[in-house]
PDB file of C-alpha atoms in Angstrom:
ATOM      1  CA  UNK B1179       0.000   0.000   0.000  1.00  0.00           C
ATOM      2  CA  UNK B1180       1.510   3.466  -0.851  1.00  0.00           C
ATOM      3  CA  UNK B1181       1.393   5.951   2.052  1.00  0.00           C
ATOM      4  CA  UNK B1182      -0.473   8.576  -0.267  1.00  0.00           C
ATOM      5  CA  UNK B1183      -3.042   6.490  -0.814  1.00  0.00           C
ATOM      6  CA  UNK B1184      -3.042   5.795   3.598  1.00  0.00           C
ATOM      7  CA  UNK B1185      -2.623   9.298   4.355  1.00  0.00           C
ATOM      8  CA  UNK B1186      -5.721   9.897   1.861  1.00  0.00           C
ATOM      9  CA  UNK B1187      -8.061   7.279   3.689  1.00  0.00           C
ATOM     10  CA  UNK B1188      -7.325   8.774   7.538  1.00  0.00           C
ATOM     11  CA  UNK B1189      -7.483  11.774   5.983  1.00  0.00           C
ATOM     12  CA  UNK B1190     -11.226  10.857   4.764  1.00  0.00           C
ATOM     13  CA  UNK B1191     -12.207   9.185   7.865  1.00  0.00           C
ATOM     14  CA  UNK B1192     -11.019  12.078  10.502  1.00  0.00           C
ATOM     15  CA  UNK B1193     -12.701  14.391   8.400  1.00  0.00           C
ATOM     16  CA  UNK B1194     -16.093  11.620   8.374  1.00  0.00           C
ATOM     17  CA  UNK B1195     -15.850  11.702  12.151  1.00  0.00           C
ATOM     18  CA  UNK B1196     -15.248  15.233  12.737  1.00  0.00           C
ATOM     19  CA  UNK B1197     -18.515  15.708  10.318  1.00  0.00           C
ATOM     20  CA  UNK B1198     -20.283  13.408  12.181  1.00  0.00           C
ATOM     21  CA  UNK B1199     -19.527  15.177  15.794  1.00  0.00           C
ATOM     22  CA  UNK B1200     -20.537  18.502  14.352  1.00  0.00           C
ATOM     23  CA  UNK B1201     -23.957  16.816  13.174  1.00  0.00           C
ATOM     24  CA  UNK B1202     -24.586  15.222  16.639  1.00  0.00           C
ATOM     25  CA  UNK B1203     -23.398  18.197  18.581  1.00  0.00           C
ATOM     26  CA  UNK B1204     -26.009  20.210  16.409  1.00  0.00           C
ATOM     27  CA  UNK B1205     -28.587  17.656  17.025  1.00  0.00           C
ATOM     28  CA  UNK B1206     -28.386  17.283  20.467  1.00  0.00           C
ATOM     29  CA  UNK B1207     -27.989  21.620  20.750  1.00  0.00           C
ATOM     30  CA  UNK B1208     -31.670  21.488  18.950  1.00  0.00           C
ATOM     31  CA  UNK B1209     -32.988  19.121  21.240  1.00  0.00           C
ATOM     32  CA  UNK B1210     -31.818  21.094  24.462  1.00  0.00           C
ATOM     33  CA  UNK B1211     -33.048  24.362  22.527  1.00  0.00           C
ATOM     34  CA  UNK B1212     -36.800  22.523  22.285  1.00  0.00           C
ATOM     35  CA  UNK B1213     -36.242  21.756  25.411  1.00  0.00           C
ATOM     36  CA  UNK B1214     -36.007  25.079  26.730  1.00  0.00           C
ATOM     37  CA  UNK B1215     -38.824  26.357  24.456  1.00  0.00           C
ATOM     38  CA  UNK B1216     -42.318  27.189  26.571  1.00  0.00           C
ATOM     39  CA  UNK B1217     -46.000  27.785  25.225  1.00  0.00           C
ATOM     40  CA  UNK B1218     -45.751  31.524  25.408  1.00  0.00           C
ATOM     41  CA  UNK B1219     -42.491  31.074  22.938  1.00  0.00           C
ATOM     42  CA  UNK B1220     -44.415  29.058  20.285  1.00  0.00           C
ATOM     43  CA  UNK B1221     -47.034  31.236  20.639  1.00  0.00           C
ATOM     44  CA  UNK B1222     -45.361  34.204  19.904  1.00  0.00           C
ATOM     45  CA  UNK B1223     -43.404  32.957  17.286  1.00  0.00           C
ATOM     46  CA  UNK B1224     -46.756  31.741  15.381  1.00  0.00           C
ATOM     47  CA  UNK B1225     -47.710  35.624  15.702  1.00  0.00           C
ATOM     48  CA  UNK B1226     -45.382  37.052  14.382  1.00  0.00           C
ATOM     49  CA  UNK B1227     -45.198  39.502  11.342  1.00  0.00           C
ATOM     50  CA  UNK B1228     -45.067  37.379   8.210  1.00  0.00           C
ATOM     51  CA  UNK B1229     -43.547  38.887   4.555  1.00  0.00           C
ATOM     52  CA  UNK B1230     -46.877  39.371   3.616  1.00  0.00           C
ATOM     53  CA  UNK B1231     -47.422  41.621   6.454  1.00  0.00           C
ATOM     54  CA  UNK B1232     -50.006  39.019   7.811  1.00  0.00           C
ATOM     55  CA  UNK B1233     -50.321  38.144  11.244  1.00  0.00           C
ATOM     56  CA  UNK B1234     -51.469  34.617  12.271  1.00  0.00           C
ATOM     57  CA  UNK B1235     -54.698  33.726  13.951  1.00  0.00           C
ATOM     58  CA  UNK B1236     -53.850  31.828  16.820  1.00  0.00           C
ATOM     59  CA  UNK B1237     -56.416  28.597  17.389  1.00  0.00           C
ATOM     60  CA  UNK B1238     -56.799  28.295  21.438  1.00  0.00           C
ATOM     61  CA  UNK B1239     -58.707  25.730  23.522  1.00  0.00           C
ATOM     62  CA  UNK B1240     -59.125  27.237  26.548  1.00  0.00           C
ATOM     63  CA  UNK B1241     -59.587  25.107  29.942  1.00  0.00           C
ATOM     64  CA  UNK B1242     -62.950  23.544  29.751  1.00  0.00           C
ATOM     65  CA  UNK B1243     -63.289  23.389  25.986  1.00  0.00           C
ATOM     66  CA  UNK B1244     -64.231  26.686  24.793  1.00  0.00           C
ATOM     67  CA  UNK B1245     -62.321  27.392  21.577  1.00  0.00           C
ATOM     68  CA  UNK B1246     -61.001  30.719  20.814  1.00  0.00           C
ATOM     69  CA  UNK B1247     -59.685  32.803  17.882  1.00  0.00           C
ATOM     70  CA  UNK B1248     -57.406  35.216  18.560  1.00  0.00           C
ATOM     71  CA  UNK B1249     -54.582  37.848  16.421  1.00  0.00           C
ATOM     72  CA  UNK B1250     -52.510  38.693  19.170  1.00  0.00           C
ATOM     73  CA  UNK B1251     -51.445  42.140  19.798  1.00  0.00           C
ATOM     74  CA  UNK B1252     -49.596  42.231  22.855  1.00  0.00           C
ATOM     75  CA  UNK B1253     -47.536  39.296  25.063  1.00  0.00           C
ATOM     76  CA  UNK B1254     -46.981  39.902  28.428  1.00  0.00           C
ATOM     77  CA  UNK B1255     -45.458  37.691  31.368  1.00  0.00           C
ATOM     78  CA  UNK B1256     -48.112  35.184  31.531  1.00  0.00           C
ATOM     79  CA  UNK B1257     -50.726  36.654  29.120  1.00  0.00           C
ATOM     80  CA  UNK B1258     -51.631  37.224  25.630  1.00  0.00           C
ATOM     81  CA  UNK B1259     -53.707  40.637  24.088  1.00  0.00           C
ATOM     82  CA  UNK B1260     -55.756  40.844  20.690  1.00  0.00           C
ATOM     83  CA  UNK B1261     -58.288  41.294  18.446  1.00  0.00           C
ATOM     84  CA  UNK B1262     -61.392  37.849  18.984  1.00  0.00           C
ATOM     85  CA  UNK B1263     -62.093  36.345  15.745  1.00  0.00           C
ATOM     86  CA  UNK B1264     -65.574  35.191  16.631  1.00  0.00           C
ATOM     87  CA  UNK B1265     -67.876  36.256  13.605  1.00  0.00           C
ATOM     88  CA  UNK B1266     -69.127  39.443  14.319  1.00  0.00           C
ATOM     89  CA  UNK B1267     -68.303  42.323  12.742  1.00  0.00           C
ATOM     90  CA  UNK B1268     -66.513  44.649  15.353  1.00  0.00           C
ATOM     91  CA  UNK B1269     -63.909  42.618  16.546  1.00  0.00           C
ATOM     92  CA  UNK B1270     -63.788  42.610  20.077  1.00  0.00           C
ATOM     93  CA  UNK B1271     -60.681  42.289  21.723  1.00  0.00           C
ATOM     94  CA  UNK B1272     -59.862  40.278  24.794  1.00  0.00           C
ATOM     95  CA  UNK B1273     -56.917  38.932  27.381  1.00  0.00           C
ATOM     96  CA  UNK B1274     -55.987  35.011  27.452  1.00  0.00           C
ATOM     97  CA  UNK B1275     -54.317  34.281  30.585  1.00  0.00           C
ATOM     98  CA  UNK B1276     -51.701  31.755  29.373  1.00  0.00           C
ATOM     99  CA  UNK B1277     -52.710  29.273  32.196  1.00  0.00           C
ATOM    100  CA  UNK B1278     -56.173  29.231  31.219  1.00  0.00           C
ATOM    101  CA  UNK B1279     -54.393  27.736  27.694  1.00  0.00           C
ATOM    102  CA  UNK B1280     -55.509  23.731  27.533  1.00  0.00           C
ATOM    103  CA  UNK B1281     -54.274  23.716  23.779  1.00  0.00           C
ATOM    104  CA  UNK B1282     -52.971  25.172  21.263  1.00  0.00           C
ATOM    105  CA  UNK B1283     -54.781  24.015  17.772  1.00  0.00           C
ATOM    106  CA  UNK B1284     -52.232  23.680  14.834  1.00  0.00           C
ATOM    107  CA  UNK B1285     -52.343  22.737  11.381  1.00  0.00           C
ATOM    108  CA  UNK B1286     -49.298  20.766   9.722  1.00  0.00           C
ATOM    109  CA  UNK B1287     -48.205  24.418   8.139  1.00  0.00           C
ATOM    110  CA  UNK B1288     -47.768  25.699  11.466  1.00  0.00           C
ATOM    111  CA  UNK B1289     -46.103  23.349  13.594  1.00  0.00           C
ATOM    112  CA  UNK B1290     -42.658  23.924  12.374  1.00  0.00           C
ATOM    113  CA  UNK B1291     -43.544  28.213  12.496  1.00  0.00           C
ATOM    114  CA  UNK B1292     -43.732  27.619  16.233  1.00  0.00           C
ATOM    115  CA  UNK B1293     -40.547  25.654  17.195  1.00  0.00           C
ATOM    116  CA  UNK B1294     -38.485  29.101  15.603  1.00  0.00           C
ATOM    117  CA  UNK B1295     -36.050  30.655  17.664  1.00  0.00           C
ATOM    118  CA  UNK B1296     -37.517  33.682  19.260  1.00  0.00           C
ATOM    119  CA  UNK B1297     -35.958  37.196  17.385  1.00  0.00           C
ATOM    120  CA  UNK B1298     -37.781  39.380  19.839  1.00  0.00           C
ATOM    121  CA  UNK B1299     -35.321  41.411  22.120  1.00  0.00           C
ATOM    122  CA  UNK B1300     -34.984  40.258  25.459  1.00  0.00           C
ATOM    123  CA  UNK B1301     -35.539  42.136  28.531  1.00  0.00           C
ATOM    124  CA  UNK B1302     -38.334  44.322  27.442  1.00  0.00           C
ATOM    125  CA  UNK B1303     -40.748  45.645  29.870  1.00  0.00           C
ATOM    126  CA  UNK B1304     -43.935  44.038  28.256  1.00  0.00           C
ATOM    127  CA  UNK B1305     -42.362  40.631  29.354  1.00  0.00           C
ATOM    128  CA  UNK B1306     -41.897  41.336  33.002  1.00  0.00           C
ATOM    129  CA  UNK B1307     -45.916  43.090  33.395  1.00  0.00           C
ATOM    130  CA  UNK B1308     -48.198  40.268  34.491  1.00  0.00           C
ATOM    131  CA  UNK B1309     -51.760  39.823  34.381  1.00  0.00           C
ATOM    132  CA  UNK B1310     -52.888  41.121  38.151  1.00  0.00           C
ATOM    133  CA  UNK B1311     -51.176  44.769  36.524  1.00  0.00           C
ATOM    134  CA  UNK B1312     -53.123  44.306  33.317  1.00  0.00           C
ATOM    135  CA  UNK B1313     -56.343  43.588  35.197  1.00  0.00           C
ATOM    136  CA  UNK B1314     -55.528  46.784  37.586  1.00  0.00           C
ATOM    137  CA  UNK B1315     -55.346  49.584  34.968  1.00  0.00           C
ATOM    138  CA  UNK B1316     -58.609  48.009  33.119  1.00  0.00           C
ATOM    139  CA  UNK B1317     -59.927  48.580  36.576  1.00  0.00           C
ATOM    140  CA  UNK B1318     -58.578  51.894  37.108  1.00  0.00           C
ATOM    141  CA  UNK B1319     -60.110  52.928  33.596  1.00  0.00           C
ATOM    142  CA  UNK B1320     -63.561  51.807  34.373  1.00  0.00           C
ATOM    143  CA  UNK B1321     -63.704  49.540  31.543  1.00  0.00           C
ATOM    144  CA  UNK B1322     -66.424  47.425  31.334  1.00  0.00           C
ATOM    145  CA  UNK B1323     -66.014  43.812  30.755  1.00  0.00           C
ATOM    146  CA  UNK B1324     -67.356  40.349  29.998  1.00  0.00           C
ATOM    147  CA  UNK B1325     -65.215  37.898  32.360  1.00  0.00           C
ATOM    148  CA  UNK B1326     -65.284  33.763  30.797  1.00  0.00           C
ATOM    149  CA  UNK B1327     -64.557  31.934  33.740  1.00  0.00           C
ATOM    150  CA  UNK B1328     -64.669  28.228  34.770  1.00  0.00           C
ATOM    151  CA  UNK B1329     -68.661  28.730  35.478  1.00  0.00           C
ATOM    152  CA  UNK B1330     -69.495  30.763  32.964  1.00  0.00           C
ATOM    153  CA  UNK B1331     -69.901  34.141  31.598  1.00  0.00           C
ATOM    154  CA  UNK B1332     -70.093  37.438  33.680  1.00  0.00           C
ATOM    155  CA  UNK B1333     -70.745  41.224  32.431  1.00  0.00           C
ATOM    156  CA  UNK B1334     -69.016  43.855  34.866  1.00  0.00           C
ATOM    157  CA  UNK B1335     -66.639  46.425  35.690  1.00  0.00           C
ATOM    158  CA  UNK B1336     -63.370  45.324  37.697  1.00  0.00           C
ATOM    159  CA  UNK B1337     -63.365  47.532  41.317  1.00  0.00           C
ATOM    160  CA  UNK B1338     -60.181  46.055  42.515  1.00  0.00           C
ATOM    161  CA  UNK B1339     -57.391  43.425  42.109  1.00  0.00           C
ATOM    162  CA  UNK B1340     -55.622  41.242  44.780  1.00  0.00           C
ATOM    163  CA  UNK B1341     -52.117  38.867  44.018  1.00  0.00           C
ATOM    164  CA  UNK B1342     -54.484  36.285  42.864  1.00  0.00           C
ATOM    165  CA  UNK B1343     -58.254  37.437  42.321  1.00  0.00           C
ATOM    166  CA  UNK B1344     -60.004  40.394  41.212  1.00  0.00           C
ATOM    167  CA  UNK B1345     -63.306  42.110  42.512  1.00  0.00           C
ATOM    168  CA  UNK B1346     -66.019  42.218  39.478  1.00  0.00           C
ATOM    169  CA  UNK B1347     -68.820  44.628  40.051  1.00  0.00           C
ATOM    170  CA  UNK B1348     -71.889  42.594  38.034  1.00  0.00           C
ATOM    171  CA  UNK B1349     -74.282  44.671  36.467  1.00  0.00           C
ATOM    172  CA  UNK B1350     -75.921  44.360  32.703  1.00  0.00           C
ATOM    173  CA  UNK B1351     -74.003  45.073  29.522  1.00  0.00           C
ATOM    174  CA  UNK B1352     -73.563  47.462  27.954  1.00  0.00           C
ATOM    175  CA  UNK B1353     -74.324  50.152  30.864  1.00  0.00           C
ATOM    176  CA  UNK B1354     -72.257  51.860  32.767  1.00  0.00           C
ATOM    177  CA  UNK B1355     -70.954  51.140  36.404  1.00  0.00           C
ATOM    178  CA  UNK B1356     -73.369  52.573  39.191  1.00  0.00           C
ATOM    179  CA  UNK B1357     -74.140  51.424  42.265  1.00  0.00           C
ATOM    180  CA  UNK B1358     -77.949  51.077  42.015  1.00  0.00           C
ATOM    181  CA  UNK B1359     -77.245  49.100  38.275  1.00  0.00           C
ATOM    182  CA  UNK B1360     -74.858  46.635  40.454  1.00  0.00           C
ATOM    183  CA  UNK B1361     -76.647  43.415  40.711  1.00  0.00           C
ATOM    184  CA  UNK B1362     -73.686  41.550  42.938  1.00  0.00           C
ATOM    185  CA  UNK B1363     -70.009  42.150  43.802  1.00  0.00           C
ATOM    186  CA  UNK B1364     -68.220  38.629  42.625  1.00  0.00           C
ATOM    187  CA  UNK B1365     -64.644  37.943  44.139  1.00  0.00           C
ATOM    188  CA  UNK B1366     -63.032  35.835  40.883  1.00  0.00           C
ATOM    189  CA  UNK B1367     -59.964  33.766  41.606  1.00  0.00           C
ATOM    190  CA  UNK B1368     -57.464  34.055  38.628  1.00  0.00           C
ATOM    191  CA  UNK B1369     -57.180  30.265  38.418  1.00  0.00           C
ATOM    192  CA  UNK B1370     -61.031  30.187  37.089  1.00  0.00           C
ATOM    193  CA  UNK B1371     -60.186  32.948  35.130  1.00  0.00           C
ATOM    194  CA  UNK B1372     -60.394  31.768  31.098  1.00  0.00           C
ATOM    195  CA  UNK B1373     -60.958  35.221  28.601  1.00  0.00           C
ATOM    196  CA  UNK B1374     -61.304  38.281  29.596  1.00  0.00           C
ATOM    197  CA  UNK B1375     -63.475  40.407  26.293  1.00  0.00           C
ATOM    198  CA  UNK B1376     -63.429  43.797  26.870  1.00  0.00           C
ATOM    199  CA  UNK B1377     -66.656  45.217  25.866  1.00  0.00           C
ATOM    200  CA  UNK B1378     -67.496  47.406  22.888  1.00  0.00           C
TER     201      UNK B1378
END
């Protein structure tokens, strides 16, 4: 055997193996990458801007069944923001506490959309605000609200908001908060908590 033609063969196989490593130290970097990767993550990477200037409808099954179709606006710590696609004409928007999240609906197309890397900054404030501080200033505005919860559905306007539950005053939709058109004060813990549509 001439050593040219030795030298050429462990040449080729270092150069097999060191091909090989870099394949399986990719590999396993993926898998510790999906590992990593939480619902909030896929979630916002199926929203994101696409290159037709789309944003994608996101398909939720909340806790208890009730399917949702939200464009997300907004992300925040441990909630999602946007515009309800639910058939009528003005769009309501509403607040998806990510807990209240039993699925997240997918077609093929998707699937591989939300394993992406996130490209969003990190550290921005939006990420740190939870839901309790979300809740307060719709309080503090005097919004009026329909609350989906565990039970069902209640129309109100949120008077205060604790670590883990909020005060709804109950009164009829569509008018505004007084105290003779409050039909009963309803202490809701956030863990029953599914939507929250802000009215109209």
């Amino acid at each position: 055997m001439r050593f040219d033609d030795l030298f050429d063969d462990l040449e080729g196989q270092l150069e097999q193996e060191l091909h090989a490593e870099e394949a399986d130290l990719r590999i396993e970097g993926e898998r510790l990458r999906l590992g990593r990767l939480g619902l909030r993550d896929r979630l916002i990477a199926l929203a994101r801007e696409r290159p037709s200037g789309a944003v994608t409808a996101l398909r939720l099954e909340l806790v208890g069944g009730t399917v949702v179709v939200v464009r997300p606006t907004t992300f925040g710590k441990d909630w999602l923001a946007g515009d309800l696609i639910d058939g009528s004409p003005w769009h309501p928007q509403g607040i998806v506490p990510l807990a209240a999240v039993a699925a997240l609906l997918l077609d093929r197309a998707q699937v591989d959309p939300s394993l992406e890397p996130a490209t969003a900054p990190p550290g921005r404030l939006i990420d740190r605000i939870g839901l309790p501080f979300v809740l307060r200033d719709l309080g503090r505005r005097r919004s009026s609200v329909e609350l989906i919860t565990a039970t069902g559905s209640l129309h109100g306007t949120i008077d205060r908001v604790g670590r883990d539950q909020l005060d709804l005053a109950v009164h009829e939709a569509g008018t505004p908060r007084r105290d003779r058109a409050v039909r009963q004060y309803r202490v809701v813990p956030f863990a029953h908590l599914r939507l929250v549509r802000l009215a109209g």
